[in-house]
mmCIF file with all atom_site columns, C-alpha atoms in Angstrom:
data_model
loop_
_atom_site.group_PDB
_atom_site.id
_atom_site.type_symbol
_atom_site.label_atom_id
_atom_site.label_alt_id
_atom_site.label_comp_id
_atom_site.label_asym_id
_atom_site.label_entity_id
_atom_site.label_seq_id
_atom_site.pdbx_PDB_ins_code
_atom_site.Cartn_x
_atom_site.Cartn_y
_atom_site.Cartn_z
_atom_site.occupancy
_atom_site.B_iso_or_equiv
_atom_site.pdbx_formal_charge
_atom_site.auth_seq_id
_atom_site.auth_comp_id
_atom_site.auth_asym_id
_atom_site.auth_atom_id
_atom_site.pdbx_PDB_model_num
ATOM 1   C CA . MET A 1 1   ? 0.907   99.102  94.474  1.00 43.00 ? 276 MET A CA 1
ATOM 2   C CA . ALA A 1 2   ? -1.333  96.952  91.523  1.00 48.00 ? 277 ALA A CA 1
ATOM 3   C CA . ASP A 1 3   ? -3.893  94.768  93.065  1.00 51.00 ? 278 ASP A CA 1
ATOM 4   C CA . TYR A 1 4   ? -2.975  91.256  91.584  1.00 52.00 ? 279 TYR A CA 1
ATOM 5   C CA . ASN A 1 5   ? -6.673  89.837  93.025  1.00 58.00 ? 280 ASN A CA 1
ATOM 6   C CA . GLU A 1 6   ? -8.140  91.746  89.327  1.00 60.00 ? 281 GLU A CA 1
ATOM 7   C CA . LYS A 1 7   ? -10.674 89.867  87.233  1.00 67.00 ? 282 LYS A CA 1
ATOM 8   C CA . PHE A 1 8   ? -9.954  90.283  83.132  1.00 70.00 ? 283 PHE A CA 1
ATOM 9   C CA . TYR A 1 9   ? -12.894 90.587  81.077  1.00 75.00 ? 284 TYR A CA 1
ATOM 10  C CA . LEU A 1 10  ? -12.836 90.121  76.742  1.00 74.00 ? 285 LEU A CA 1
ATOM 11  C CA . VAL A 1 11  ? -14.599 93.327  75.902  1.00 83.00 ? 286 VAL A CA 1
ATOM 12  C CA . ARG A 1 12  ? -15.353 93.963  72.307  1.00 84.00 ? 287 ARG A CA 1
ATOM 13  C CA . SER A 1 13  ? -12.671 97.170  70.373  1.00 85.00 ? 288 SER A CA 1
ATOM 14  C CA . ASP A 1 14  ? -15.832 99.178  69.450  1.00 88.00 ? 289 ASP A CA 1
ATOM 15  C CA . ILE A 1 15  ? -17.014 100.506 73.023  1.00 92.00 ? 290 ILE A CA 1
ATOM 16  C CA . LEU A 1 16  ? -13.713 100.697 74.387  1.00 90.00 ? 291 LEU A CA 1
ATOM 17  C CA . PRO A 1 17  ? -13.064 104.437 75.126  1.00 93.00 ? 292 PRO A CA 1
ATOM 18  C CA . GLU A 1 18  ? -11.083 106.056 72.527  1.00 95.00 ? 293 GLU A CA 1
ATOM 19  C CA . ALA A 1 19  ? -8.251  106.835 75.536  1.00 95.00 ? 294 ALA A CA 1
ATOM 20  C CA . MET A 1 20  ? -7.827  102.550 75.633  1.00 95.00 ? 295 MET A CA 1
ATOM 21  C CA . MET A 1 21  ? -7.920  102.370 71.695  1.00 94.00 ? 296 MET A CA 1
ATOM 22  C CA . LYS A 1 22  ? -5.319  105.069 71.430  1.00 95.00 ? 297 LYS A CA 1
ATOM 23  C CA . THR A 1 23  ? -2.853  103.345 74.558  1.00 95.00 ? 298 THR A CA 1
ATOM 24  C CA . ILE A 1 24  ? -2.879  99.989  73.014  1.00 93.00 ? 299 ILE A CA 1
ATOM 25  C CA . GLU A 1 25  ? -1.378  102.140 69.044  1.00 94.00 ? 300 GLU A CA 1
ATOM 26  C CA . ALA A 1 26  ? 0.805   104.068 71.238  1.00 95.00 ? 301 ALA A CA 1
ATOM 27  C CA . LYS A 1 27  ? 2.055   100.779 72.650  1.00 92.00 ? 302 LYS A CA 1
ATOM 28  C CA . GLU A 1 28  ? 2.508   99.306  69.421  1.00 90.00 ? 303 GLU A CA 1
ATOM 29  C CA . LEU A 1 29  ? 4.082   101.706 67.694  1.00 93.00 ? 304 LEU A CA 1
ATOM 30  C CA . LEU A 1 30  ? 6.874   101.438 71.194  1.00 91.00 ? 305 LEU A CA 1
ATOM 31  C CA . GLU A 1 31  ? 7.313   97.865  70.829  1.00 86.00 ? 306 GLU A CA 1
ATOM 32  C CA . ARG A 1 32  ? 7.825   97.783  67.063  1.00 88.00 ? 307 ARG A CA 1
ATOM 33  C CA . GLY A 1 33  ? 10.177  100.777 67.504  1.00 91.00 ? 308 GLY A CA 1
ATOM 34  C CA . LYS A 1 34  ? 8.335   103.108 65.175  1.00 93.00 ? 309 LYS A CA 1
ATOM 35  C CA . VAL A 1 35  ? 9.135   105.799 68.039  1.00 92.00 ? 310 VAL A CA 1
ATOM 36  C CA . GLU A 1 36  ? 11.749  106.474 70.480  1.00 93.00 ? 311 GLU A CA 1
ATOM 37  C CA . SER A 1 37  ? 9.282   108.089 73.432  1.00 93.00 ? 312 SER A CA 1
ATOM 38  C CA . ILE A 1 38  ? 6.405   107.653 74.879  1.00 94.00 ? 313 ILE A CA 1
ATOM 39  C CA . PHE A 1 39  ? 6.252   111.794 74.781  1.00 95.00 ? 314 PHE A CA 1
ATOM 40  C CA . GLU A 1 40  ? 6.606   110.403 70.721  1.00 95.00 ? 315 GLU A CA 1
ATOM 41  C CA . ALA A 1 41  ? 4.192   107.711 70.469  1.00 95.00 ? 316 ALA A CA 1
ATOM 42  C CA . VAL A 1 42  ? 1.031   109.665 72.439  1.00 96.00 ? 317 VAL A CA 1
ATOM 43  C CA . GLN A 1 43  ? 1.959   112.572 70.269  1.00 96.00 ? 318 GLN A CA 1
ATOM 44  C CA . GLN A 1 44  ? 1.244   110.603 67.410  1.00 96.00 ? 319 GLN A CA 1
ATOM 45  C CA . VAL A 1 45  ? -1.774  109.271 68.504  1.00 97.00 ? 320 VAL A CA 1
ATOM 46  C CA . GLY A 1 46  ? -3.170  112.085 69.623  1.00 97.00 ? 321 GLY A CA 1
ATOM 47  C CA . LEU A 1 47  ? -3.177  110.993 73.733  1.00 96.00 ? 322 LEU A CA 1
ATOM 48  C CA . SER A 1 48  ? -1.984  112.560 76.742  1.00 96.00 ? 323 SER A CA 1
ATOM 49  C CA . ARG A 1 49  ? 0.662   111.068 78.499  1.00 94.00 ? 324 ARG A CA 1
ATOM 50  C CA . SER A 1 50  ? -1.766  111.128 81.774  1.00 95.00 ? 325 SER A CA 1
ATOM 51  C CA . ALA A 1 51  ? -4.160  108.557 80.064  1.00 95.00 ? 326 ALA A CA 1
ATOM 52  C CA . PHE A 1 52  ? -0.937  107.002 78.390  1.00 95.00 ? 327 PHE A CA 1
ATOM 53  C CA . TYR A 1 53  ? -0.111  105.990 81.895  1.00 92.00 ? 328 TYR A CA 1
ATOM 54  C CA . LYS A 1 54  ? -3.224  105.481 83.281  1.00 93.00 ? 329 LYS A CA 1
ATOM 55  C CA . TYR A 1 55  ? -4.401  102.521 80.869  1.00 92.00 ? 330 TYR A CA 1
ATOM 56  C CA . ARG A 1 56  ? -1.226  100.907 79.357  1.00 89.00 ? 331 ARG A CA 1
ATOM 57  C CA . ASP A 1 57  ? -0.773  98.957  81.953  1.00 82.00 ? 332 ASP A CA 1
ATOM 58  C CA . ALA A 1 58  ? -4.453  97.334  81.758  1.00 84.00 ? 333 ALA A CA 1
ATOM 59  C CA . VAL A 1 59  ? -5.100  96.992  77.630  1.00 86.00 ? 334 VAL A CA 1
ATOM 60  C CA . PHE A 1 60  ? -3.529  94.386  75.396  1.00 78.00 ? 335 PHE A CA 1
ATOM 61  C CA . PRO A 1 61  ? -4.557  93.441  72.915  1.00 75.00 ? 336 PRO A CA 1
ATOM 62  C CA . PHE A 1 62  ? -6.278  89.658  72.804  1.00 64.00 ? 337 PHE A CA 1
ATOM 63  C CA . GLN A 1 63  ? -4.459  88.253  70.184  1.00 59.00 ? 338 GLN A CA 1
ATOM 64  C CA . ALA A 1 64  ? -1.204  89.213  71.816  1.00 58.00 ? 339 ALA A CA 1
ATOM 65  C CA . MET A 1 65  ? -2.817  88.014  75.061  1.00 55.00 ? 340 MET A CA 1
ATOM 66  C CA . VAL A 1 66  ? -3.478  84.579  73.866  1.00 51.00 ? 341 VAL A CA 1
ATOM 67  C CA . LYS A 1 67  ? -0.088  83.070  71.837  1.00 53.00 ? 342 LYS A CA 1
ATOM 68  C CA . GLU A 1 68  ? 2.241   84.526  74.705  1.00 56.00 ? 343 GLU A CA 1
ATOM 69  C CA . GLN A 1 69  ? 4.630   82.152  75.931  1.00 79.00 ? 344 GLN A CA 1
ATOM 70  C CA . MET A 1 70  ? 7.249   85.112  76.826  1.00 83.00 ? 345 MET A CA 1
ATOM 71  C CA . ILE A 1 71  ? 6.975   87.510  79.640  1.00 88.00 ? 346 ILE A CA 1
ATOM 72  C CA . THR A 1 72  ? 9.297   90.292  80.968  1.00 91.00 ? 347 THR A CA 1
ATOM 73  C CA . LEU A 1 73  ? 8.774   91.963  84.129  1.00 94.00 ? 348 LEU A CA 1
ATOM 74  C CA . PHE A 1 74  ? 10.833  94.401  86.532  1.00 95.00 ? 349 PHE A CA 1
ATOM 75  C CA . PHE A 1 75  ? 11.250  94.162  89.558  1.00 96.00 ? 350 PHE A CA 1
ATOM 76  C CA . HIS A 1 76  ? 12.615  96.778  92.743  1.00 95.00 ? 351 HIS A CA 1
ATOM 77  C CA . LEU A 1 77  ? 14.188  94.250  94.756  1.00 95.00 ? 352 LEU A CA 1
ATOM 78  C CA . GLU A 1 78  ? 15.958  94.467  98.724  1.00 95.00 ? 353 GLU A CA 1
ATOM 79  C CA . ASP A 1 79  ? 19.304  93.776  98.114  1.00 92.00 ? 354 ASP A CA 1
ATOM 80  C CA . ARG A 1 80  ? 19.889  91.259  100.587 1.00 92.00 ? 355 ARG A CA 1
ATOM 81  C CA . LYS A 1 81  ? 21.706  87.502  100.574 1.00 93.00 ? 356 LYS A CA 1
ATOM 82  C CA . GLY A 1 82  ? 19.435  85.247  98.978  1.00 92.00 ? 357 GLY A CA 1
ATOM 83  C CA . THR A 1 83  ? 17.127  87.341  97.174  1.00 93.00 ? 358 THR A CA 1
ATOM 84  C CA . LEU A 1 84  ? 17.660  86.690  93.498  1.00 93.00 ? 359 LEU A CA 1
ATOM 85  C CA . SER A 1 85  ? 17.789  83.162  94.644  1.00 94.00 ? 360 SER A CA 1
ATOM 86  C CA . ASN A 1 86  ? 14.731  83.317  95.440  1.00 94.00 ? 361 ASN A CA 1
ATOM 87  C CA . LEU A 1 87  ? 13.028  85.140  93.345  1.00 95.00 ? 362 LEU A CA 1
ATOM 88  C CA . LEU A 1 88  ? 14.118  82.895  90.558  1.00 95.00 ? 363 LEU A CA 1
ATOM 89  C CA . MET A 1 89  ? 12.919  79.801  92.493  1.00 95.00 ? 364 MET A CA 1
ATOM 90  C CA . THR A 1 90  ? 9.559   81.141  92.937  1.00 94.00 ? 365 THR A CA 1
ATOM 91  C CA . VAL A 1 91  ? 9.750   81.524  88.691  1.00 94.00 ? 366 VAL A CA 1
ATOM 92  C CA . ALA A 1 92  ? 10.560  78.160  88.906  1.00 93.00 ? 367 ALA A CA 1
ATOM 93  C CA . LYS A 1 93  ? 8.215   76.410  90.592  1.00 93.00 ? 368 LYS A CA 1
ATOM 94  C CA . SER A 1 94  ? 5.571   78.204  89.056  1.00 92.00 ? 369 SER A CA 1
ATOM 95  C CA . GLY A 1 95  ? 6.545   76.085  85.517  1.00 92.00 ? 370 GLY A CA 1
ATOM 96  C CA . CYS A 1 96  ? 8.152   79.000  83.973  1.00 91.00 ? 371 CYS A CA 1
ATOM 97  C CA . ASN A 1 97  ? 11.787  79.196  82.014  1.00 90.00 ? 372 ASN A CA 1
ATOM 98  C CA . VAL A 1 98  ? 13.953  82.064  82.936  1.00 92.00 ? 373 VAL A CA 1
ATOM 99  C CA . LEU A 1 99  ? 15.249  83.616  79.230  1.00 88.00 ? 374 LEU A CA 1
ATOM 100 C CA . THR A 1 100 ? 17.153  86.565  80.725  1.00 91.00 ? 375 THR A CA 1
ATOM 101 C CA . ILE A 1 101 ? 18.534  88.077  83.575  1.00 94.00 ? 376 ILE A CA 1
ATOM 102 C CA . HIS A 1 102 ? 19.328  91.495  84.449  1.00 94.00 ? 377 HIS A CA 1
ATOM 103 C CA . GLN A 1 103 ? 20.189  93.285  87.415  1.00 93.00 ? 378 GLN A CA 1
ATOM 104 C CA . THR A 1 104 ? 21.360  96.625  88.242  1.00 93.00 ? 379 THR A CA 1
ATOM 105 C CA . ILE A 1 105 ? 24.550  97.208  90.748  1.00 93.00 ? 380 ILE A CA 1
ATOM 106 C CA . PRO A 1 106 ? 22.333  97.478  94.077  1.00 92.00 ? 381 PRO A CA 1
ATOM 107 C CA . LEU A 1 107 ? 22.252  101.288 95.228  1.00 92.00 ? 382 LEU A CA 1
ATOM 108 C CA . GLN A 1 108 ? 21.283  102.646 98.960  1.00 93.00 ? 383 GLN A CA 1
ATOM 109 C CA . GLY A 1 109 ? 19.958  99.023  99.281  1.00 93.00 ? 384 GLY A CA 1
ATOM 110 C CA . LYS A 1 110 ? 17.605  98.415  96.301  1.00 94.00 ? 385 LYS A CA 1
ATOM 111 C CA . ALA A 1 111 ? 18.422  96.863  92.640  1.00 94.00 ? 386 ALA A CA 1
ATOM 112 C CA . ASN A 1 112 ? 16.207  96.532  89.931  1.00 95.00 ? 387 ASN A CA 1
ATOM 113 C CA . VAL A 1 113 ? 16.499  93.260  88.320  1.00 95.00 ? 388 VAL A CA 1
ATOM 114 C CA . THR A 1 114 ? 14.294  92.618  84.813  1.00 95.00 ? 389 THR A CA 1
ATOM 115 C CA . LEU A 1 115 ? 13.181  88.764  83.693  1.00 94.00 ? 390 LEU A CA 1
ATOM 116 C CA . SER A 1 116 ? 12.138  87.720  81.036  1.00 90.00 ? 391 SER A CA 1
ATOM 117 C CA . LEU A 1 117 ? 10.551  84.428  80.981  1.00 90.00 ? 392 LEU A CA 1
ATOM 118 C CA . ASN A 1 118 ? 9.067   81.728  78.320  1.00 87.00 ? 393 ASN A CA 1
ATOM 119 C CA . THR A 1 119 ? 5.338   81.176  80.282  1.00 87.00 ? 394 THR A CA 1
ATOM 120 C CA . SER A 1 120 ? 4.544   77.857  78.370  1.00 83.00 ? 395 SER A CA 1
ATOM 121 C CA . GLY A 1 121 ? 5.597   75.431  80.768  1.00 85.00 ? 396 GLY A CA 1
ATOM 122 C CA . MET A 1 122 ? 3.018   77.367  83.423  1.00 86.00 ? 397 MET A CA 1
ATOM 123 C CA . GLU A 1 123 ? 0.832   75.732  85.669  1.00 81.00 ? 398 GLU A CA 1
ATOM 124 C CA . ASN A 1 124 ? -1.402  78.583  86.662  1.00 83.00 ? 399 ASN A CA 1
ATOM 125 C CA . SER A 1 125 ? -2.066  81.854  85.181  1.00 84.00 ? 400 SER A CA 1
ATOM 126 C CA . ILE A 1 126 ? 0.486   85.082  85.074  1.00 85.00 ? 401 ILE A CA 1
ATOM 127 C CA . GLU A 1 127 ? -1.845  86.593  87.801  1.00 86.00 ? 402 GLU A CA 1
ATOM 128 C CA . LYS A 1 128 ? -1.293  83.916  89.994  1.00 88.00 ? 403 LYS A CA 1
ATOM 129 C CA . LEU A 1 129 ? 2.517   84.802  89.499  1.00 90.00 ? 404 LEU A CA 1
ATOM 130 C CA . LEU A 1 130 ? 2.416   87.676  90.048  1.00 91.00 ? 405 LEU A CA 1
ATOM 131 C CA . GLN A 1 131 ? 1.035   87.496  93.324  1.00 91.00 ? 406 GLN A CA 1
ATOM 132 C CA . GLN A 1 132 ? 3.173   85.284  94.404  1.00 93.00 ? 407 GLN A CA 1
ATOM 133 C CA . LEU A 1 133 ? 5.980   87.070  93.392  1.00 94.00 ? 408 LEU A CA 1
ATOM 134 C CA . HIS A 1 134 ? 4.515   90.335  94.831  1.00 92.00 ? 409 HIS A CA 1
ATOM 135 C CA . LYS A 1 135 ? 3.586   88.484  98.226  1.00 93.00 ? 410 LYS A CA 1
ATOM 136 C CA . LEU A 1 136 ? 7.807   87.828  98.182  1.00 95.00 ? 411 LEU A CA 1
ATOM 137 C CA . ASP A 1 137 ? 8.940   90.588  101.611 1.00 94.00 ? 412 ASP A CA 1
ATOM 138 C CA . PHE A 1 138 ? 11.850  91.861  99.717  1.00 95.00 ? 413 PHE A CA 1
ATOM 139 C CA . VAL A 1 139 ? 9.829   92.781  96.179  1.00 95.00 ? 414 VAL A CA 1
ATOM 140 C CA . ASP A 1 140 ? 9.199   95.937  96.630  1.00 94.00 ? 415 ASP A CA 1
ATOM 141 C CA . ARG A 1 141 ? 7.126   96.224  92.961  1.00 92.00 ? 416 ARG A CA 1
ATOM 142 C CA . VAL A 1 142 ? 6.589   94.007  90.204  1.00 93.00 ? 417 VAL A CA 1
ATOM 143 C CA . GLU A 1 143 ? 5.574   95.608  86.767  1.00 90.00 ? 418 GLU A CA 1
ATOM 144 C CA . ILE A 1 144 ? 4.811   93.584  83.264  1.00 89.00 ? 419 ILE A CA 1
ATOM 145 C CA . LEU A 1 145 ? 7.307   95.906  80.635  1.00 85.00 ? 420 LEU A CA 1
ATOM 146 C CA . SER A 1 146 ? 6.791   93.464  78.216  1.00 80.00 ? 421 SER A CA 1
ATOM 147 C CA . THR A 1 147 ? 4.701   90.497  76.737  1.00 76.00 ? 422 THR A CA 1
ATOM 148 C CA . GLY A 1 148 ? 4.767   88.739  73.363  1.00 65.00 ? 423 GLY A CA 1
ATOM 149 C CA . ALA A 1 149 ? 7.427   86.167  71.797  1.00 51.00 ? 424 ALA A CA 1
#
C-alpha cells in the first residue's frame, strides 16, 4: 500500500531518469486514447511494463498537477452497511464535489467504487484527503486513477 505521508518535489525534466519521462509519455498516450492498452503504450515509447508500473503513480507533468480541478479515485471496499455513505461523507467534508459514482456489485464481501471529484473547493491537499480515506477501516485500497479536467 502506498504511503500518503510522502513529500512531493518539483524537478526539472532534464535530470529525470529516462524511464520516468517515458512513463509520462505512455500515460499521455493512454489518456488521449492514442493506444488501447498499457502494453501498446510502453511498446510505443520503448519502456518496460515493470518500469511503467513502478513510476505510473509517482510522476506527473507539473502543468497537469497545477491546473487540476478533477481527480478520479478507485476504492476497494468492504461491503458493509453505510460504507458508501461514510466514504461520501468523508469526501464531502474535505470540500470535494462528487461528479460521478460507479460501484460494482459486491462479490465475496468486497466492492469496487470509482469516484470522480471536483477538487476546486478543497481546503487541504489531495495527499491529506488520501490519508483520511486510507484510514477508514472499510477501505482496503485507494488509488488515483486519473487527474485532469
